[in-house]
Coordinates of C-alpha atoms in Angstrom, one line a residue:
M232 CA 131.9 85.8 91.3
D233 CA 130.8 86.0 95.0
P234 CA 130.6 82.7 96.9
E235 CA 126.9 83.3 97.6
V236 CA 126.1 83.8 94.0
R237 CA 127.9 80.5 93.0
V238 CA 125.9 78.7 95.7
L239 CA 122.6 80.0 94.4
R240 CA 123.5 79.2 90.8
A241 CA 124.5 75.7 91.8
A242 CA 121.1 75.3 93.4
G243 CA 119.4 75.7 90.0
G244 CA 119.5 79.5 89.8
F245 CA 116.2 81.1 89.0
G246 CA 114.8 77.7 88.0
R247 CA 111.4 76.2 88.2
A248 CA 111.1 76.1 92.0
R249 CA 112.1 79.7 92.6
R250 CA 109.9 80.9 89.7
L251 CA 106.9 79.2 91.2
L252 CA 107.6 80.7 94.6
A253 CA 107.9 84.2 93.1
V254 CA 104.6 83.8 91.2
A255 CA 102.9 82.5 94.3
S256 CA 104.0 85.6 96.2
W257 CA 101.8 87.7 94.0
L258 CA 98.5 86.3 95.4
P259 CA 99.0 87.7 99.0
C260 CA 99.2 91.1 97.4
V261 CA 95.5 91.0 96.5
A262 CA 94.6 90.6 100.2
L263 CA 97.1 93.2 101.2
G264 CA 95.7 95.6 98.6
L265 CA 92.2 95.1 100.1
A266 CA 93.5 96.0 103.5
L267 CA 95.5 99.0 102.2
G268 CA 92.5 100.4 100.2
S269 CA 90.1 100.2 103.1
E270 CA 91.0 103.6 104.5
P271 CA 89.2 105.8 102.0
L272 CA 86.0 103.7 102.4
L273 CA 86.0 103.8 106.2
T274 CA 86.6 107.6 106.3
A275 CA 84.3 108.6 103.3
L276 CA 82.2 111.6 104.4
P277 CA 78.6 111.3 103.3
A278 CA 76.4 114.3 102.6
H279 CA 74.6 115.2 105.9
H280 CA 72.6 117.8 107.7
C281 CA 71.3 118.3 111.2
R282 CA 68.2 116.5 112.3
P283 CA 65.4 119.0 113.0
D284 CA 64.7 119.7 116.6
P285 CA 61.0 120.7 117.1
A286 CA 61.8 121.9 120.7
L287 CA 63.8 124.8 119.1
L288 CA 60.9 125.9 117.0
P289 CA 58.1 128.3 118.0
P290 CA 54.9 126.6 119.1
A291 CA 53.2 127.4 115.8
L292 CA 55.8 125.5 113.8
R293 CA 56.2 122.4 116.0
A294 CA 53.5 120.5 114.2
L295 CA 55.3 120.6 110.8
R296 CA 56.5 117.4 109.2
G297 CA 58.7 116.3 106.4
P298 CA 60.3 118.9 104.0
A299 CA 58.4 121.8 105.7
L300 CA 60.0 120.9 109.1
L301 CA 63.4 120.7 107.5
D302 CA 63.0 124.1 105.9
A303 CA 61.9 125.7 109.2
S304 CA 64.8 124.1 111.1
V305 CA 67.9 124.0 108.9
P306 CA 69.3 127.0 107.0
R307 CA 70.0 126.7 103.3
L308 CA 73.4 127.5 101.8
G309 CA 74.7 128.5 98.4
P310 CA 72.9 128.8 95.0
A311 CA 71.8 125.1 95.2
R312 CA 70.0 125.9 98.5
S313 CA 71.4 122.7 100.1
P314 CA 70.8 122.1 103.8
S315 CA 73.6 123.3 106.2
P316 CA 75.6 120.4 107.4
C317 CA 76.3 121.7 110.9
L318 CA 73.7 124.4 111.9
L319 CA 70.1 124.7 113.0
L320 CA 68.0 127.8 112.9
R321 CA 67.3 129.6 116.2
Y322 CA 64.2 131.5 117.0
P323 CA 63.7 134.3 119.6
E324 CA 62.5 133.5 123.1
P325 CA 59.7 134.1 123.7
A326 CA 58.7 133.8 120.1
L327 CA 56.6 136.8 119.2
R328 CA 57.1 136.0 115.5
A329 CA 57.9 132.9 113.6
R330 CA 61.1 134.2 112.0
P331 CA 64.6 132.9 112.9
N332 CA 67.2 135.4 114.3
G333 CA 70.3 133.2 114.3
T334 CA 71.9 129.7 114.1
G335 CA 73.3 127.2 116.5
P336 CA 74.9 123.8 116.5
C337 CA 73.0 120.5 116.0
T338 CA 71.2 119.1 119.0
R339 CA 69.7 115.8 117.9
G340 CA 72.4 114.4 115.7
W341 CA 72.7 114.2 111.9
H342 CA 70.8 112.8 109.0
Y343 CA 73.2 111.1 106.5
V344 CA 72.7 110.4 102.8
L345 CA 73.5 106.7 102.5
P346 CA 75.1 104.6 101.3
A347 CA 78.4 106.3 101.3
A348 CA 81.2 104.4 99.4
G349 CA 78.9 101.5 99.4
L350 CA 78.5 101.4 103.2
L351 CA 75.2 102.0 105.1
R352 CA 77.3 102.2 108.3
S353 CA 80.8 103.5 108.7
P354 CA 82.8 104.9 111.6
V355 CA 81.9 108.4 110.5
T356 CA 78.1 107.7 110.8
Q357 CA 78.4 105.5 113.9
W358 CA 80.3 108.1 116.0
N359 CA 79.2 111.2 114.2
L360 CA 82.7 112.3 113.1
V361 CA 81.4 115.5 111.4
C362 CA 81.3 119.2 112.2
E363 CA 82.9 119.8 115.6
D364 CA 84.3 116.3 115.6
G365 CA 85.3 116.3 111.9
W366 CA 89.0 116.7 112.9
K367 CA 88.9 113.1 114.2
V368 CA 88.7 111.7 110.6
P369 CA 92.1 113.1 109.5
L370 CA 93.4 112.1 112.9
E371 CA 92.4 108.5 112.2
Q372 CA 94.0 108.7 108.7
T373 CA 97.2 110.0 110.2
S374 CA 97.2 107.3 112.8
H375 CA 96.9 104.6 110.2
L376 CA 99.7 106.0 108.1
L377 CA 101.8 106.4 111.2
G378 CA 101.2 102.7 111.9
W379 CA 102.5 101.8 108.4
L380 CA 105.5 104.0 109.0
L381 CA 106.4 102.4 112.3
G382 CA 105.7 98.9 111.0
C383 CA 108.1 99.5 108.1
V384 CA 110.9 100.7 110.3
I385 CA 110.5 98.3 113.3
L386 CA 109.5 95.1 111.5
G387 CA 112.0 95.9 108.7
M388 CA 114.7 95.7 111.4
G389 CA 113.1 92.6 112.7
C390 CA 113.2 90.8 109.4
D391 CA 117.0 91.4 109.2
R392 CA 117.4 90.0 112.7
F393 CA 114.9 87.1 112.8
G394 CA 114.4 86.4 109.1
R395 CA 111.9 87.2 106.4
R396 CA 109.6 84.2 107.1
A397 CA 109.4 84.7 110.8
V398 CA 108.4 88.3 110.6
F399 CA 106.0 87.6 107.7
V400 CA 104.1 85.0 109.7
A401 CA 104.1 87.1 112.9
S402 CA 102.8 90.1 110.9
L403 CA 100.0 88.0 109.5
V404 CA 99.0 86.7 112.9
L405 CA 98.9 90.3 114.3
A406 CA 97.1 91.6 111.2
T407 CA 94.4 88.9 111.5
G408 CA 93.8 89.5 115.2
L409 CA 93.9 93.3 115.0
G410 CA 91.6 93.3 112.0
A411 CA 89.1 91.3 113.9
G412 CA 89.5 93.6 116.8
E413 CA 88.7 96.6 114.6
A414 CA 85.5 95.0 113.6
L415 CA 84.5 94.7 117.3
A416 CA 85.8 98.2 118.4
A417 CA 83.4 99.7 120.9
S418 CA 84.6 103.3 120.8
F419 CA 86.5 105.7 118.5
P420 CA 89.6 105.8 120.7
A421 CA 89.8 102.0 120.6
L422 CA 89.4 102.1 116.8
L423 CA 92.2 104.7 116.6
A424 CA 94.6 102.5 118.5
L425 CA 93.7 99.4 116.6
R426 CA 94.1 101.1 113.2
L427 CA 97.6 102.2 114.3
L428 CA 98.6 98.7 115.3
H429 CA 96.9 97.1 112.3
G430 CA 98.7 99.4 109.9
G431 CA 102.0 98.4 111.4
A432 CA 101.2 94.7 111.1
L433 CA 100.2 95.1 107.4
A434 CA 103.4 97.0 106.7
G435 CA 105.5 94.2 108.2
A436 CA 103.8 91.6 106.0
S437 CA 104.1 93.8 102.8
L438 CA 107.7 94.6 103.5
T439 CA 108.9 91.1 104.2
L440 CA 107.0 89.7 101.2
Y441 CA 108.6 92.3 99.0
V442 CA 112.1 91.6 100.2
A443 CA 111.8 87.8 100.1
R444 CA 110.4 88.0 96.5
L445 CA 113.3 90.3 95.4
E446 CA 115.9 87.9 96.9
L447 CA 114.3 85.0 95.0
C448 CA 114.8 86.6 91.6
D449 CA 117.9 86.9 89.5
P450 CA 118.7 90.4 88.0
P451 CA 116.8 90.0 84.7
H452 CA 113.6 89.1 86.5
R453 CA 113.6 91.4 89.6
L454 CA 111.6 94.2 87.8
V455 CA 109.0 91.9 86.3
F456 CA 108.1 90.1 89.5
S457 CA 108.2 93.3 91.6
M458 CA 105.9 95.2 89.2
G459 CA 103.6 92.1 88.8
A460 CA 103.1 92.2 92.6
G461 CA 102.1 95.8 92.3
L462 CA 99.5 95.0 89.7
F463 CA 98.0 92.3 91.9
S464 CA 97.8 94.8 94.8
G465 CA 96.0 97.2 92.5
V466 CA 93.5 94.5 91.6
G467 CA 92.7 94.1 95.3
T468 CA 92.2 97.8 95.6
L469 CA 89.8 97.8 92.7
L470 CA 87.8 94.9 94.1
L471 CA 87.3 96.5 97.5
P472 CA 84.3 98.8 96.6
G473 CA 82.4 95.8 95.3
L474 CA 83.1 94.0 98.5
A475 CA 81.9 97.0 100.4
L476 CA 78.6 97.0 98.4
L477 CA 78.1 93.4 99.4
A478 CA 79.0 93.9 103.1
Q479 CA 77.3 97.4 103.5
D480 CA 78.6 97.6 107.1
W481 CA 82.1 98.6 108.0
R482 CA 82.4 96.0 110.8
L483 CA 81.6 93.2 108.4
L484 CA 84.0 94.7 105.8
Q485 CA 86.8 94.7 108.4
G486 CA 85.9 91.2 109.4
L487 CA 86.2 90.0 105.8
S488 CA 89.6 91.7 105.5
A489 CA 90.7 89.9 108.6
L490 CA 89.4 86.7 107.1
A491 CA 91.5 87.3 104.0
T492 CA 94.7 87.8 106.0
G493 CA 93.8 84.7 108.1
L494 CA 93.6 82.7 104.8
L495 CA 97.0 84.0 103.9
L496 CA 98.3 82.8 107.2
L497 CA 96.7 79.4 106.6
F498 CA 98.4 78.8 103.3
W499 CA 101.5 81.0 103.2
G500 CA 102.3 80.0 106.8
Y501 CA 103.6 76.7 105.4
P502 CA 107.3 76.8 104.6
A503 CA 106.6 75.2 101.2
L504 CA 104.9 78.4 99.9
F505 CA 107.1 80.8 101.9
P506 CA 110.5 79.4 102.8
E507 CA 113.1 81.5 104.5
S508 CA 115.2 83.5 102.1
P509 CA 118.4 81.5 101.3
C510 CA 120.0 84.7 100.2
W511 CA 119.6 86.1 103.8
L512 CA 120.7 82.8 105.4
L513 CA 123.9 82.8 103.4
A514 CA 124.7 86.5 104.0
T515 CA 124.3 86.0 107.8
G516 CA 126.3 82.8 107.9
Q517 CA 123.4 80.4 108.8
L518 CA 124.7 77.7 106.5
A519 CA 123.0 74.7 108.1
R520 CA 119.5 76.2 107.5
A521 CA 120.5 77.4 104.0
R522 CA 121.7 74.0 103.1
K523 CA 118.3 72.4 103.7
I524 CA 116.4 75.0 101.8
L525 CA 118.8 75.1 98.8
W526 CA 118.9 71.3 98.7
H527 CA 115.1 71.3 98.3
L528 CA 115.1 74.1 95.7
A529 CA 117.7 72.3 93.7
E530 CA 115.8 69.0 93.7
A531 CA 112.5 70.8 92.8
S532 CA 114.3 72.5 89.9
G533 CA 115.5 69.2 88.5
V534 CA 119.2 69.8 89.6
D535 CA 121.2 67.1 91.3
P536 CA 122.7 68.7 94.4
E537 CA 125.6 66.3 94.5
N538 CA 126.6 66.1 90.9
S539 CA 127.0 68.8 88.3
P540 CA 128.4 69.4 84.8
E541 CA 132.1 69.4 84.4
E542 CA 132.4 73.1 84.0
E543 CA 130.5 73.9 87.2
S544 CA 130.7 72.8 90.9
S545 CA 127.8 71.0 92.6
L546 CA 125.7 72.5 95.3
A547 CA 127.3 70.3 97.9
T548 CA 130.8 71.3 96.8
E549 CA 130.0 75.0 96.9
L550 CA 128.4 74.8 100.3
D551 CA 131.4 72.9 101.7
V552 CA 133.7 75.6 100.3
L553 CA 131.5 78.3 101.8
S554 CA 131.3 76.6 105.2
A555 CA 135.1 76.1 105.5
G556 CA 136.2 77.5 108.8
S557 CA 132.7 77.1 110.3
P558 CA 131.7 80.8 110.3
L559 CA 129.3 81.8 113.1
P560 CA 126.0 83.5 112.2
Q561 CA 126.4 87.3 112.2
H562 CA 123.6 89.9 112.2
H563 CA 123.9 93.6 111.5
C564 CA 122.1 96.6 112.7
I565 CA 120.8 99.5 110.6
L566 CA 123.0 101.9 112.7
E567 CA 126.1 100.3 110.9
L568 CA 124.9 102.2 107.8
W569 CA 126.5 105.4 109.2
H570 CA 130.0 103.7 109.0
T571 CA 129.6 103.2 105.2
H572 CA 131.0 105.7 102.7
V573 CA 128.3 105.6 100.0
T574 CA 125.4 103.4 101.0
W575 CA 124.1 105.9 103.6
R576 CA 123.9 108.6 101.0
N577 CA 122.1 106.5 98.5
G578 CA 119.5 105.5 101.1
L579 CA 119.1 109.1 102.2
I580 CA 118.4 110.2 98.6
L581 CA 115.9 107.4 97.9
G582 CA 114.2 108.1 101.2
F583 CA 113.9 111.8 100.2
S584 CA 112.5 111.0 96.8
S585 CA 110.0 108.6 98.4
L586 CA 109.0 111.3 100.8
V587 CA 108.4 113.8 98.0
G588 CA 106.5 111.2 95.8
G589 CA 104.2 110.3 98.7
G590 CA 103.6 113.9 99.9
I591 CA 103.0 115.7 96.6
R592 CA 100.3 113.3 95.5
A593 CA 97.7 115.0 97.5
S594 CA 98.3 118.3 95.7
F595 CA 97.5 116.8 92.4
L596 CA 94.5 115.0 93.7
R597 CA 93.2 118.3 95.2
R598 CA 93.4 119.9 91.8
L599 CA 91.4 117.1 90.2
F600 CA 88.7 116.9 92.9
P601 CA 88.7 120.2 94.8
H602 CA 85.4 119.7 96.6
E603 CA 85.5 115.9 97.3
A604 CA 81.8 115.7 96.4
V605 CA 82.1 112.1 95.2
F606 CA 83.9 109.0 96.3
Y607 CA 84.2 106.6 93.4
G608 CA 85.8 109.0 90.9
P609 CA 88.9 109.8 93.0
Y610 CA 89.2 106.2 94.3
F611 CA 89.1 104.4 90.9
L612 CA 91.2 107.1 89.2
V613 CA 94.0 106.8 91.8
A614 CA 93.9 103.0 91.6
A615 CA 93.9 103.0 87.8
L616 CA 96.8 105.6 87.7
E617 CA 98.8 103.5 90.1
M618 CA 98.5 100.5 87.8
A619 CA 99.4 102.7 84.8
A620 CA 102.5 103.9 86.6
T621 CA 103.4 100.3 87.3
I622 CA 103.0 99.3 83.7
F623 CA 105.1 102.4 82.6
L624 CA 107.9 101.2 84.9
L625 CA 107.6 97.7 83.7
L626 CA 108.1 98.9 80.1
T627 CA 110.9 101.4 80.7
V628 CA 113.1 100.7 83.7
D629 CA 115.0 97.7 82.3
R630 CA 115.5 99.6 79.0
W631 CA 116.5 103.0 80.3
G632 CA 117.9 102.1 83.7
R633 CA 116.7 102.8 87.3
R634 CA 118.4 106.1 87.7
L635 CA 117.4 107.7 84.3
T636 CA 113.7 106.6 84.8
L637 CA 113.7 108.0 88.3
L638 CA 115.2 111.2 87.1
L639 CA 112.5 111.5 84.4
G640 CA 109.7 110.8 86.8
T641 CA 111.0 113.3 89.3
L642 CA 111.4 115.9 86.5
V643 CA 107.8 115.4 85.3
M644 CA 106.5 115.5 88.8
G645 CA 108.4 118.7 89.7
L646 CA 107.4 120.5 86.4
A647 CA 103.7 119.6 86.7
S648 CA 103.7 120.8 90.3
L649 CA 105.4 124.1 89.5
L650 CA 103.1 124.8 86.6
L651 CA 100.0 124.1 88.7
L652 CA 101.4 126.2 91.5
A653 CA 102.2 129.2 89.3
G654 CA 99.4 129.2 86.7
A655 CA 96.5 127.1 87.8
Q656 CA 94.2 130.2 87.7
Y657 CA 95.3 131.1 84.2
L658 CA 95.5 127.7 82.5
P659 CA 92.5 126.1 80.7
G660 CA 90.7 123.4 82.6
W661 CA 91.9 120.6 80.3
T662 CA 95.5 121.7 80.9
V663 CA 95.0 121.6 84.7
L664 CA 93.4 118.2 84.4
S665 CA 96.2 116.9 82.2
L666 CA 99.0 118.2 84.4
S667 CA 97.3 116.7 87.5
V668 CA 96.9 113.3 85.9
L669 CA 100.5 113.4 84.6
G670 CA 101.7 114.5 88.1
L671 CA 99.8 111.7 89.8
V672 CA 101.3 109.0 87.5
A673 CA 104.8 110.5 87.9
S674 CA 104.6 110.7 91.7
Q675 CA 103.4 107.1 91.9
A676 CA 106.2 106.0 89.6
V677 CA 108.8 107.8 91.7
S678 CA 107.5 106.2 94.9
T679 CA 107.4 102.7 93.4
L680 CA 110.8 103.0 91.7
S681 CA 112.4 104.4 94.9
S682 CA 111.4 101.3 96.8
L683 CA 112.7 98.9 94.1
F684 CA 115.9 101.0 93.8
A685 CA 116.4 100.9 97.6
A686 CA 115.9 97.2 97.8
E687 CA 118.6 96.7 95.1
I688 CA 121.3 98.9 96.6
F689 CA 120.9 98.1 100.3
P690 CA 122.9 94.9 101.3
T691 CA 121.1 91.7 102.2
V692 CA 122.2 92.0 105.9
I693 CA 120.2 95.3 106.4
R694 CA 117.9 95.2 103.3
G695 CA 114.7 95.0 105.4
A696 CA 115.6 97.9 107.6
G697 CA 116.9 100.1 104.8
L698 CA 113.9 99.5 102.6
G699 CA 111.7 100.1 105.7
L700 CA 113.2 103.5 106.2
V701 CA 112.6 104.4 102.5
L702 CA 109.0 103.2 102.6
G703 CA 108.4 104.9 105.9
A704 CA 109.5 108.2 104.4
G705 CA 106.8 107.7 101.7
F706 CA 104.1 107.2 104.3
L707 CA 105.4 110.2 106.2
G708 CA 104.8 112.3 103.1
Q709 CA 101.3 110.9 102.7
A710 CA 100.5 111.9 106.2
A711 CA 101.0 115.5 105.4
A712 CA 97.6 115.7 103.6
P713 CA 95.4 114.6 106.6
L714 CA 97.5 116.7 108.9
A715 CA 96.6 119.8 106.8
N716 CA 93.0 118.7 106.8
M717 CA 92.9 118.9 110.6
H718 CA 93.3 122.7 110.2
G719 CA 90.6 123.1 107.6
R720 CA 93.0 122.8 104.6
R721 CA 94.5 126.2 105.5
G722 CA 97.9 124.7 104.9
F723 CA 97.2 123.3 101.5
F724 CA 99.0 126.1 99.5
L725 CA 102.1 126.0 101.8
Q726 CA 102.2 122.2 101.5
H727 CA 102.1 122.5 97.7
V728 CA 105.0 125.0 97.7
V729 CA 107.1 122.9 100.1
F730 CA 106.8 119.6 98.1
A731 CA 107.2 121.4 94.8
S732 CA 110.5 122.8 96.1
F733 CA 111.5 119.4 97.4
A734 CA 110.8 117.8 94.0
I735 CA 113.4 120.1 92.4
L736 CA 115.9 119.3 95.1
A737 CA 115.2 115.6 94.6
L738 CA 115.9 116.0 90.9
L739 CA 119.5 117.1 91.7
C740 CA 120.0 114.4 94.3
V741 CA 119.0 111.6 92.0
L742 CA 122.1 112.3 89.8
L743 CA 124.3 111.1 92.7
L744 CA 122.8 107.6 92.6
P745 CA 124.5 104.5 91.2
E746 CA 122.8 102.3 88.6
S747 CA 121.6 98.9 89.8
R748 CA 120.2 97.5 86.5
G749 CA 121.5 94.0 85.8
R750 CA 123.7 93.8 88.9
G751 CA 123.6 91.2 91.6
L752 CA 122.2 92.1 94.9
P753 CA 124.9 93.2 97.4
H754 CA 125.2 90.9 100.3
S755 CA 127.5 92.8 102.8
L756 CA 128.0 96.4 103.6
Q757 CA 131.3 96.3 101.8
D758 CA 129.6 95.1 98.6
A759 CA 127.0 97.9 98.8
D760 CA 129.8 100.5 99.2
R761 CA 131.3 99.3 95.9
L762 CA 128.3 100.3 93.9
R763 CA 129.7 103.2 91.8
R764 CA 127.9 106.1 90.2
S765 CA 127.9 105.1 86.5
P766 CA 127.5 107.6 83.6
L767 CA 123.9 108.7 83.1
L768 CA 124.1 108.2 79.3
R769 CA 126.3 105.9 77.3
G770 CA 130.0 106.2 77.6
H771 CA 132.6 105.0 80.0
P772 CA 134.9 107.7 81.5
H773 CA 138.3 106.7 82.8
Q774 CA 137.6 107.9 86.3
D775 CA 134.4 108.4 88.2
H776 CA 134.9 110.4 91.4
L777 CA 132.1 109.6 93.9
P778 CA 130.5 112.8 95.2
L779 CA 131.0 113.4 98.9
L780 CA 134.2 111.3 99.0
P781 CA 137.8 112.2 98.8
P782 CA 139.6 111.3 95.5
S783 CA 141.9 108.9 97.4
H784 CA 138.9 106.8 98.4
C785 CA 137.4 106.9 94.9
R786 CA 140.5 105.3 93.5
T787 CA 140.0 102.3 95.8
Q788 CA 136.4 101.5 94.8
T789 CA 135.7 98.6 92.5
Q790 CA 132.5 97.9 90.7
L791 CA 130.1 95.2 92.0
V792 CA 129.1 92.7 89.3

């Protein structure tokens, strides 16, 4: 048994104190879910049409009012005869007859059908992000996702260097200030920059909270507490439209979101609710700080740190053994991953599966809601399916294993995507609906399980940076949808083809992963490299040659327990 594992067990293991801390870590997920779910509300596009401009009408029509003025000014489109969102009728000059001879752009702004997503005012309506400026909406969505990507990567490396708690508190401070700054943004470029930075701060808080929670739990409880946090985040997402109905203004909504993260800082800023991870302190050789925290956890769990049963050593004894030789604190960089034999490959595969799971989701959503005519249907459906995927993982992952469940999710996701791609025009409507819903659940399950899998196979010394890269790949995949929308959705079919092909490739790559179910978290790079690829089904072959490695190296590998 590793020395770090013996120390954690002597401190009470996953006793009362660590259980309470793990449960308490669920509550911040509600506030983070509110912040993460705000993007669809802020960028919801309301029905709109040009405001009539009497100056463009012939003199005989300038006295019109109400619906008659709208009919004379705005062209009608489609069988429903709905007003054109971006055009006004033009009349000849001088007007010899009161009949239009063409169309032109809006000259006096737009009339919006409000509320949209519960808001009477949004960035779209305040800065008229429609028609010629409609490309700014997907630009803002891409900017926010890019902020999450950068926050996962940069702050993930920071939590390996400065600690989980330090980065969590700093991220909450930044998120509170930047959220309040969004509520006061005076222009769209200012909002764009603030959304980028705000996304990065929220990513840092979410990532460090995830890693710290995982390092608190023992192997049998890692899945339960990780999926429980996902359910609490889903609750926050479901509550957000109700909060928007109460606020009715996007600035007030952002102010309330900033207030929520400020309350998190007020309570979870105290070390009693969010102590530094003792697992990280032990792995990096900071034994003096680890001793204080472990001593407190042992006493809170009803364990005497200085005395122990005869068959086990006390916490004081284990710490004295571990501190023999006075090791100096040692930090590691994510670049050291390239010197490993297996860990870099595992991280690359999980990052790829996260990329596919995040990117292919938009294809399934587009099949369900091709016209985006409503807001609440897609919003609540996605939130509910995310919670359904979390419950599915909660029921199956510990029973079937991480790798087999990820393989199944990737298989379902790829098959659903290929069937929709090849036969959507020929399949019945209920079949397209079923495949889209199944694909959404599978893609969410793949993304969620890839994150948990990555956190379990990356060593403690670089777990934050490794998980940040995997999560960042998922946000990169999600950014493909708004990027395609910038070009009028002309790249939707190609995007669907690319991610469907990637899903099949990811299916083959998942077979190369090890199984982390029931295993302790690796602490060093050497520990992570000892994770071997176990058989997919039951049975124990005499020799398991690791792919991409020479047989001579495979014979030297030992399994981490």
